[in-house]
Amino acid sequence: MNLSRRRFVQGAVAAGIVAGFWQAGRSKRMESLEETGTTVERPSEVQPLTAGEWKPSGCLGCTSWCAKEVFVVDGRAIKVRANAASRVHGGNDCPRAHLAIQQVYDPDRIKQPMKRTNPNKGLKEDPQFVPVSWDEAMEMLADRVMDLRDHNETHKFVLFRGRYTNINGLLYGTMPKIIGSPNNISHSSICAEAEKFGPYYTQGYWNYRDYDVANTKYMICWGVDPLCSNRQVSHYLNAFGGMLKKGVRIATVDPKYSNTAAKSETWLPVKPGQDGALATAMAHVILTEGLWSREFVGDFNNGQDYFKSGETVENDNFDEIHTNGIVKWWNLELKDRTPEWAESICGVEAEKIRKVAVDFAKEAPHVMVFMGGGSNMQVRGAYNSMAVHALNGLVGAAENLGGTITGRSPKLGSFPAADDFMDEMAQTNSKMQKIDQRGYVEFPALKEGKSGGGVVTNRVADAILTEDPYRPKVGIGYFCNFNYSCPETSRWHEAMSKMEFFAHCVTHYSEMSHFADLLLPSTHHMFEQMSSAAQKGNGYTHLWIGDRSIDPVYDVKNPEAEIPWMLAEKLADRGFTNLLDYLKTFKDPETGREPTNGLELEKYAFKIRTQPVWDSAAYAESGNHGDAFNSWEAFMEKGIWNSDEYEFQKLWSNMPTTTGKFEFYSETLKEALEQHAEKHNMSVDDVLEACKYTYTKGELAYIPHYTEPFMHGSKEEYPFSFVDCKSHMAREGRSSNCSWFQEFKDVDAGDVKWGDCIKINPKDAQALGLEDGDQVRVISPTAEVVTTLKTWNALRPGTASKTFGQGHWAMGHVAAEDYEDKIARGANNNDFMAADYERLSGSTAFYGSFRVRIERV
């Protein structure tokens, strides 16, 4: 059976529509109507909502990871709502979760395994997918893995991961090790890593923060829009109303007038990339005005204030308490960073800088700087990340009531160790260099202080193309679409064309799927599989869990449990039993029974991971504090565990930094950089030069400081700084095939329904002779796209803003303008953004690093 891509798609749509009607429209022949004598088809009697059942679940549509409930009627999911038992978000929702209903019943979903029949790969090649059974698909995948083992090339296996559940360690963490590969590559560095850099190298915390908005008095939202994206959107959409009623003052730092800026007392429209100038100027004001926290930072030992503009301070004159290096920071960086100096650089008036800094500090310590990726996912963003977060330490807001807090994760159970199931080949090859080049001189990726400890996701494409350190041959990807979500997508198209064999586990055919050899249709996490995830917010942490609330709509499998089991069985048939032997150690904690299939593995894996929550004995040993359960059944019935409320100030002088203090002079970063430099037999200055930190020398390397941003494209040739923007409606970039996404797209301020646009200030449009609705060409130093122009007053002049989420030529008939002919609806921001990095963290640069020009088509 040979199908062209067009015929495959048409058949899939038809089959999906039939399946949808089969699920939703079970009908019966009704009696003849006496009035007309006509026989009619009528749907089964509509049942009221009370006839159904609410079942616990959760949402992975963004990193809020909210607890949900699904209303199921006659086996069909018809409604989603928040699980009101969550202490993180209560009964509050955001728009994204509701789109999941359209996703699970989407006729464009992949409905059964498909294999490629065209051996040629490329953007313009038709893969000519044909249906196969799961058995045949797993045979193909197992043959490829065994071929690597037969040739001692297991390190050339790669596992790509996007979003995940609490059992992701099974597929992502362990399976590559047992096969014999170091290459488990996550999406993390296209998500946030530079945002974590500053908090780690000041207070030792590499993770997302929580923010005690319930008790704050002043909030600065910096490079983030909590009402649209980031973490706990459901909570903040509700909390902001109460904050404003209480008189909480809000300032927003963002080149665009965001949703949060509209709720703010002050908008600081910073020039893209210049966040470090603004942050250091605010720190200068706080110190020269004598408004730092004496309780947290300390004070001069004679009671005088020696922080005077342009003057150095004797270190011995200051007695620090819970911090390290305040005087060094002042002498090396802050003494000359006046608001007047910053104004011409960052584009915010000196008086506004001074006023916000003073007002903020006067309300301290119950204040916060809420930091997102806009200020730091830049080519030179690491020190911005430190400078912005350091303001929390300066006013005593770190780990304080109404401030920024680390939160805590639940103690979860550990999976069985894999070491005993790794043969000599696996032990050797799994220690080889990872394919993403982490740890190279120019890619320190200093996660948690370790050279090469992080991930450099977007660099994989270049590594494949240059075969440095080698060329991977066999790959599996799940819940990922790097050909769409990584800047300079053309590199990924070329790289994936060179991958010998790639299996993609996804719900929908995507841009990355186009280069696959196998399409393995995946369960939808909210409805068709067991799922669990934890998240913090509102001073609490919750752990939600949900069983399969409906039968799978199509012939789909859970990529984190069922697919590893099926692959393990096929590998065992070929004489490699290690993976199957390992999976059989996942025994039911209650019965001791070992799994016999993928569904049992799924259940037992979740029981093992969550045992410290639902098992009273394990709970007592774990150190967890919060809801207590006496059985697995009780936990599953409620569907959520909540922690106790966060305890403030416990980490003061007990932070996991080198000094145990909040570090303005980061001994923690100094150790990490020196370790990386020693590893490559060079100086720290040389390392920073290789990482494009041209202006960072000597002791500046260890303190938050301003450095001129690195921008792709000169201002003369590319006059607009580009601002990438997030959507209210985007479920991890995958919701564009939902009609609700398109119909309500204009909730993203300045955007249009069923379309795409790039926005500039009306003054800039007038200067270019352009008007609303003009078709324009957006040209960057790396590529160009065509879209529609919109003028928008809520954007600082000299910038161009475009919302991420359109530009799919795959994903389905709604997402694409013409799905069969691969014509995208609008443009993907990543198509014309250059591939670059904040290299100290490994983060991809999305902000403050690119310029464009705009011309009429």
CSV table of N, CA, C and O in Angstrom, one decimal, residues 353-439:
chain,number,residue,atom,x,y,z
A,353,ILE,N,13.8,55.7,36.6
A,353,ILE,CA,14.7,54.7,37.3
A,353,ILE,C,14.8,54.9,38.8
A,353,ILE,O,14.6,54.0,39.6
A,354,ARG,N,15.1,56.2,39.1
A,354,ARG,CA,15.3,56.5,40.5
A,354,ARG,C,14.0,56.3,41.3
A,354,ARG,O,14.0,55.8,42.4
A,355,LYS,N,12.9,56.7,40.7
A,355,LYS,CA,11.6,56.7,41.5
A,355,LYS,C,11.2,55.2,41.7
A,355,LYS,O,10.8,54.9,42.8
A,356,VAL,N,11.3,54.4,40.7
A,356,VAL,CA,10.9,53.0,40.9
A,356,VAL,C,11.9,52.3,41.9
A,356,VAL,O,11.4,51.6,42.8
A,357,ALA,N,13.2,52.6,41.8
A,357,ALA,CA,14.1,52.0,42.8
A,357,ALA,C,13.8,52.4,44.2
A,357,ALA,O,13.8,51.6,45.1
A,358,VAL,N,13.5,53.7,44.4
A,358,VAL,CA,13.3,54.2,45.8
A,358,VAL,C,11.9,53.6,46.3
A,358,VAL,O,11.8,53.2,47.4
A,359,ASP,N,10.9,53.7,45.5
A,359,ASP,CA,9.6,53.3,45.9
A,359,ASP,C,9.6,51.8,46.2
A,359,ASP,O,9.0,51.3,47.2
A,360,PHE,N,10.3,51.0,45.4
A,360,PHE,CA,10.4,49.6,45.6
A,360,PHE,C,11.2,49.3,46.9
A,360,PHE,O,10.7,48.5,47.8
A,361,ALA,N,12.3,49.9,47.1
A,361,ALA,CA,13.1,49.7,48.3
A,361,ALA,C,12.4,50.1,49.6
A,361,ALA,O,12.6,49.5,50.7
A,362,LYS,N,11.6,51.2,49.5
A,362,LYS,CA,10.9,51.7,50.7
A,362,LYS,C,9.9,50.8,51.2
A,362,LYS,O,9.5,50.8,52.4
A,363,GLU,N,9.3,49.9,50.3
A,363,GLU,CA,8.3,49.0,50.7
A,363,GLU,C,8.9,47.6,51.1
A,363,GLU,O,8.2,46.7,51.6
A,364,ALA,N,10.3,47.5,51.0
A,364,ALA,CA,11.0,46.3,51.4
A,364,ALA,C,10.9,46.0,52.9
A,364,ALA,O,10.7,47.0,53.6
A,365,PRO,N,11.0,44.8,53.3
A,365,PRO,CA,11.5,43.6,52.5
A,365,PRO,C,10.4,42.8,51.8
A,365,PRO,O,10.7,41.9,51.1
A,366,HIS,N,9.1,43.2,52.0
A,366,HIS,CA,8.0,42.4,51.5
A,366,HIS,C,7.7,42.9,50.0
A,366,HIS,O,6.6,43.4,49.7
A,367,VAL,N,8.7,42.7,49.2
A,367,VAL,CA,8.7,43.1,47.8
A,367,VAL,C,9.3,42.0,47.0
A,367,VAL,O,9.9,41.1,47.5
A,368,MET,N,9.2,42.1,45.6
A,368,MET,CA,9.9,41.1,44.8
A,368,MET,C,10.2,41.6,43.4
A,368,MET,O,9.6,42.5,42.9
A,369,VAL,N,11.3,41.1,42.9
A,369,VAL,CA,11.5,41.2,41.5
A,369,VAL,C,11.2,39.8,40.8
A,369,VAL,O,11.9,38.9,41.1
A,370,PHE,N,10.2,39.8,40.0
A,370,PHE,CA,9.7,38.6,39.4
A,370,PHE,C,10.4,38.6,38.0
A,370,PHE,O,10.1,39.4,37.1
A,371,MET,N,11.4,37.7,37.9
A,371,MET,CA,12.2,37.7,36.7
A,371,MET,C,11.9,36.6,35.7
A,371,MET,O,11.7,35.4,36.1
A,372,GLY,N,11.8,36.9,34.4
A,372,GLY,CA,11.5,35.9,33.4
A,372,GLY,C,12.7,35.9,32.4
A,372,GLY,O,13.7,36.6,32.6
A,373,GLY,N,12.5,35.2,31.3
A,373,GLY,CA,13.6,35.0,30.3
A,373,GLY,C,13.9,36.2,29.5
A,373,GLY,O,15.0,36.3,28.9
A,374,GLY,N,13.0,37.2,29.4
A,374,GLY,CA,13.2,38.3,28.5
A,374,GLY,C,14.5,39.1,28.9
A,374,GLY,O,15.2,39.7,28.0
A,375,SER,N,14.9,39.1,30.2
A,375,SER,CA,16.0,39.9,30.6
A,375,SER,C,17.3,39.1,30.5
A,375,SER,O,18.4,39.7,30.6
A,376,ASN,N,17.3,37.8,30.2
A,376,ASN,CA,18.5,37.0,30.3
A,376,ASN,C,18.7,36.0,29.2
A,376,ASN,O,19.8,35.5,29.0
A,377,MET,N,17.7,35.5,28.5
A,377,MET,CA,17.9,34.6,27.4
A,377,MET,C,18.4,35.4,26.2
A,377,MET,O,17.8,35.4,25.1
A,378,GLN,N,19.6,36.0,26.4
A,378,GLN,CA,20.3,36.8,25.4
A,378,GLN,C,21.7,36.3,25.3
A,378,GLN,O,22.2,35.5,26.1
A,379,VAL,N,22.4,36.7,24.2
A,379,VAL,CA,23.7,36.2,24.0
A,379,VAL,C,24.6,36.5,25.2
A,379,VAL,O,25.5,35.7,25.6
A,380,ARG,N,24.4,37.7,25.8
A,380,ARG,CA,25.2,38.1,27.0
A,380,ARG,C,24.3,38.3,28.2
A,380,ARG,O,24.3,39.3,28.8
A,381,GLY,N,23.4,37.3,28.4
A,381,GLY,CA,22.4,37.5,29.4
A,381,GLY,C,22.6,37.0,30.8
A,381,GLY,O,21.9,37.3,31.7
A,382,ALA,N,23.7,36.2,31.0
A,382,ALA,CA,24.0,35.6,32.3
A,382,ALA,C,24.1,36.6,33.4
A,382,ALA,O,23.6,36.5,34.5
A,383,TYR,N,24.9,37.7,33.1
A,383,TYR,CA,25.1,38.7,34.1
A,383,TYR,C,23.9,39.6,34.3
A,383,TYR,O,23.7,40.2,35.4
A,384,ASN,N,23.1,39.7,33.3
A,384,ASN,CA,21.8,40.4,33.5
A,384,ASN,C,20.9,39.6,34.5
A,384,ASN,O,20.3,40.1,35.3
A,385,SER,N,20.9,38.3,34.3
A,385,SER,CA,20.2,37.4,35.2
A,385,SER,C,20.6,37.6,36.6
A,385,SER,O,19.8,37.7,37.6
A,386,MET,N,21.9,37.7,36.8
A,386,MET,CA,22.5,37.9,38.2
A,386,MET,C,22.1,39.3,38.7
A,386,MET,O,21.7,39.4,39.9
A,387,ALA,N,22.2,40.3,37.8
A,387,ALA,CA,21.9,41.7,38.3
A,387,ALA,C,20.5,41.9,38.6
A,387,ALA,O,20.2,42.6,39.6
A,388,VAL,N,19.6,41.3,37.9
A,388,VAL,CA,18.2,41.5,38.1
A,388,VAL,C,17.8,40.8,39.4
A,388,VAL,O,17.1,41.3,40.3
A,389,HIS,N,18.2,39.5,39.6
A,389,HIS,CA,17.9,38.8,40.8
A,389,HIS,C,18.6,39.3,42.0
A,389,HIS,O,18.0,39.2,43.1
A,390,ALA,N,19.7,39.9,41.8
A,390,ALA,CA,20.5,40.5,43.0
A,390,ALA,C,19.7,41.6,43.7
A,390,ALA,O,19.9,41.8,44.9
A,391,LEU,N,18.8,42.2,43.0
A,391,LEU,CA,17.9,43.3,43.6
A,391,LEU,C,17.1,42.7,44.7
A,391,LEU,O,16.8,43.3,45.8
A,392,ASN,N,16.7,41.4,44.6
A,392,ASN,CA,15.9,40.7,45.7
A,392,ASN,C,16.8,40.6,46.9
A,392,ASN,O,16.3,40.8,48.0
A,393,GLY,N,18.1,40.3,46.7
A,393,GLY,CA,19.0,40.1,47.9
A,393,GLY,C,19.3,41.5,48.5
A,393,GLY,O,19.4,41.6,49.7
A,394,LEU,N,19.4,42.5,47.7
A,394,LEU,CA,19.8,43.8,48.2
A,394,LEU,C,18.8,44.4,49.1
A,394,LEU,O,19.1,45.1,50.1
A,395,VAL,N,17.5,44.1,48.9
A,395,VAL,CA,16.4,44.7,49.8
A,395,VAL,C,15.9,43.6,50.8
A,395,VAL,O,14.9,43.9,51.4
A,396,GLY,N,16.5,42.5,50.9
A,396,GLY,CA,16.1,41.4,51.8
A,396,GLY,C,14.8,40.7,51.4
A,396,GLY,O,14.2,40.1,52.3
A,397,ALA,N,14.5,40.7,50.1
A,397,ALA,CA,13.3,40.0,49.7
A,397,ALA,C,13.5,38.5,49.4
A,397,ALA,O,12.5,37.8,49.2
A,398,ALA,N,14.8,38.1,49.3
A,398,ALA,CA,15.0,36.7,49.0
A,398,ALA,C,14.6,35.8,50.1
A,398,ALA,O,15.1,36.0,51.3
A,399,GLU,N,13.8,34.8,49.9
A,399,GLU,CA,13.3,33.9,50.9
A,399,GLU,C,12.5,34.6,52.0
A,399,GLU,O,12.5,34.1,53.2
A,400,ASN,N,11.9,35.7,51.7
A,400,ASN,CA,11.2,36.4,52.7
A,400,ASN,C,9.7,36.5,52.4
A,400,ASN,O,9.2,36.4,51.2
A,401,LEU,N,8.9,36.8,53.4
A,401,LEU,CA,7.4,37.0,53.3
A,401,LEU,C,7.2,38.1,52.2
A,401,LEU,O,7.8,39.2,52.3
A,402,GLY,N,6.3,37.8,51.2
A,402,GLY,CA,6.1,38.7,50.2
A,402,GLY,C,7.1,38.9,49.1
A,402,GLY,O,7.1,39.8,48.3
A,403,GLY,N,8.1,38.0,49.2
A,403,GLY,CA,9.3,38.1,48.3
A,403,GLY,C,9.4,36.9,47.3
A,403,GLY,O,8.4,36.2,47.0
A,404,THR,N,10.6,36.7,46.8
A,404,THR,CA,10.9,35.6,45.9
A,404,THR,C,11.4,34.4,46.8
A,404,THR,O,12.3,34.6,47.6
A,405,ILE,N,10.8,33.3,46.6
A,405,ILE,CA,11.1,32.1,47.4
A,405,ILE,C,11.5,30.9,46.5
A,405,ILE,O,11.0,30.8,45.3
A,406,THR,N,12.3,30.0,47.0
A,406,THR,CA,12.7,28.9,46.1
A,406,THR,C,11.6,27.9,46.1
A,406,THR,O,11.5,27.1,45.1
A,407,GLY,N,10.7,27.8,47.1
A,407,GLY,CA,9.7,26.7,47.1
A,407,GLY,C,10.4,25.4,47.3
A,407,GLY,O,11.6,25.4,47.6
A,408,ARG,N,9.7,24.4,47.3
A,408,ARG,CA,10.3,23.0,47.5
A,408,ARG,C,9.5,22.0,46.7
A,408,ARG,O,8.3,22.1,46.5
A,409,SER,N,10.2,21.0,46.3
A,409,SER,CA,9.6,19.9,45.5
A,409,SER,C,9.3,18.8,46.4
A,409,SER,O,9.9,18.6,47.4
A,410,PRO,N,8.2,18.0,46.1
A,410,PRO,CA,7.9,16.9,46.9
A,410,PRO,C,9.0,15.8,46.8
A,410,PRO,O,9.7,15.7,45.8
A,411,LYS,N,9.2,15.1,47.9
A,411,LYS,CA,10.2,14.0,47.8
A,411,LYS,C,9.5,12.8,47.1
A,411,LYS,O,8.5,12.3,47.6
A,412,LEU,N,10.0,12.4,46.0
A,412,LEU,CA,9.4,11.3,45.2
A,412,LEU,C,10.3,10.1,45.3
A,412,LEU,O,11.5,10.1,45.7
A,413,GLY,N,9.7,8.9,45.0
A,413,GLY,CA,10.4,7.7,45.1
A,413,GLY,C,11.4,7.6,43.9
A,413,GLY,O,11.2,8.2,42.8
A,414,SER,N,12.4,6.8,44.1
A,414,SER,CA,13.5,6.6,43.1
A,414,SER,C,13.2,5.3,42.3
A,414,SER,O,12.8,4.3,42.9
A,415,PHE,N,13.5,5.4,41.0
A,415,PHE,CA,13.5,4.2,40.2
A,415,PHE,C,14.6,3.2,40.5
A,415,PHE,O,15.7,3.7,41.0
A,416,PRO,N,14.5,2.0,40.2
A,416,PRO,CA,15.7,1.1,40.4
A,416,PRO,C,16.9,1.5,39.7
A,416,PRO,O,16.8,2.1,38.6
A,417,ALA,N,18.1,1.3,40.3
A,417,ALA,CA,19.3,1.7,39.6
A,417,ALA,C,19.5,0.9,38.3
A,417,ALA,O,19.2,-0.3,38.3
A,418,ALA,N,20.2,1.5,37.4
A,418,ALA,CA,20.3,0.8,36.1
A,418,ALA,C,21.7,0.2,35.9
A,418,ALA,O,22.0,-0.6,35.0
A,419,ASP,N,22.6,0.5,36.8
A,419,ASP,CA,24.0,0.0,36.7
A,419,ASP,C,24.2,-1.5,36.4
A,419,ASP,O,25.0,-1.9,35.6
A,420,ASP,N,23.4,-2.3,37.1
A,420,ASP,CA,23.6,-3.7,37.0
A,420,ASP,C,23.1,-4.2,35.6
A,420,ASP,O,23.3,-5.4,35.3
A,421,PHE,N,22.4,-3.4,34.9
A,421,PHE,CA,21.9,-3.8,33.6
A,421,PHE,C,22.7,-3.2,32.4
A,421,PHE,O,22.3,-3.3,31.3
A,422,MET,N,23.8,-2.5,32.7
A,422,MET,CA,24.6,-1.9,31.7
A,422,MET,C,25.8,-2.8,31.5
A,422,MET,O,26.7,-3.0,32.4
A,423,ASP,N,25.9,-3.4,30.3
A,423,ASP,CA,27.1,-4.3,30.0
A,423,ASP,C,28.3,-3.4,29.8
A,423,ASP,O,28.3,-2.2,29.9
A,424,GLU,N,29.4,-4.0,29.5
A,424,GLU,CA,30.7,-3.3,29.3
A,424,GLU,C,30.6,-2.2,28.2
A,424,GLU,O,31.1,-1.1,28.3
A,425,MET,N,29.9,-2.6,27.1
A,425,MET,CA,29.7,-1.6,26.0
A,425,MET,C,28.9,-0.4,26.5
A,425,MET,O,29.3,0.8,26.2
A,426,ALA,N,27.9,-0.6,27.2
A,426,ALA,CA,27.1,0.5,27.7
A,426,ALA,C,27.8,1.3,28.7
A,426,ALA,O,27.7,2.5,28.7
A,427,GLN,N,28.6,0.7,29.6
A,427,GLN,CA,29.3,1.4,30.6
A,427,GLN,C,30.3,2.3,30.0
A,427,GLN,O,30.5,3.4,30.4
A,428,THR,N,31.0,1.8,28.9
A,428,THR,CA,32.0,2.6,28.2
A,428,THR,C,31.4,3.7,27.3
A,428,THR,O,31.8,4.9,27.5
A,429,ASN,N,30.5,3.4,26.5
A,429,ASN,CA,30.0,4.3,25.5
A,429,ASN,C,29.1,5.4,26.1
A,429,ASN,O,29.0,6.5,25.6
A,430,SER,N,28.4,5.1,27.2
A,430,SER,CA,27.6,6.1,27.9
A,430,SER,C,28.4,7.2,28.5
A,430,SER,O,27.8,8.2,28.9
A,431,LYS,N,29.7,7.0,28.6
A,431,LYS,CA,30.6,8.1,29.2
A,431,LYS,C,31.1,9.0,28.1
A,431,LYS,O,31.9,9.9,28.4
A,432,MET,N,30.8,8.8,26.9
A,432,MET,CA,31.4,9.6,25.8
A,432,MET,C,30.7,11.0,25.8
A,432,MET,O,29.7,11.2,26.4
A,433,GLN,N,31.3,11.9,25.0
A,433,GLN,CA,30.8,13.3,24.9
A,433,GLN,C,29.4,13.3,24.4
A,433,GLN,O,29.1,12.6,23.4
A,434,LYS,N,28.6,14.1,25.0
A,434,LYS,CA,27.2,14.2,24.5
A,434,LYS,C,27.2,15.0,23.2
A,434,LYS,O,28.0,15.9,23.0
A,435,ILE,N,26.2,14.7,22.4
A,435,ILE,CA,26.1,15.3,21.1
A,435,ILE,C,25.9,16.8,21.0
A,435,ILE,O,26.2,17.4,20.0
A,436,ASP,N,25.4,17.4,22.1
A,436,ASP,CA,25.1,18.8,22.1
A,436,ASP,C,26.3,19.7,22.4
A,436,ASP,O,26.1,20.9,22.5
A,437,GLN,N,27.5,19.1,22.5
A,437,GLN,CA,28.7,19.9,22.7
A,437,GLN,C,28.8,20.6,24.1
A,437,GLN,O,29.7,21.5,24.2
A,438,ARG,N,28.0,20.3,25.0
A,438,ARG,CA,28.1,20.8,26.3
A,438,ARG,C,29.5,20.5,26.9
A,438,ARG,O,30.0,19.5,26.7
A,439,GLY,N,30.0,21.5,27.6
A,439,GLY,CA,31.3,21.4,28.2
A,439,GLY,C,32.5,21.8,27.2
A,439,GLY,O,33.6,21.8,27.7
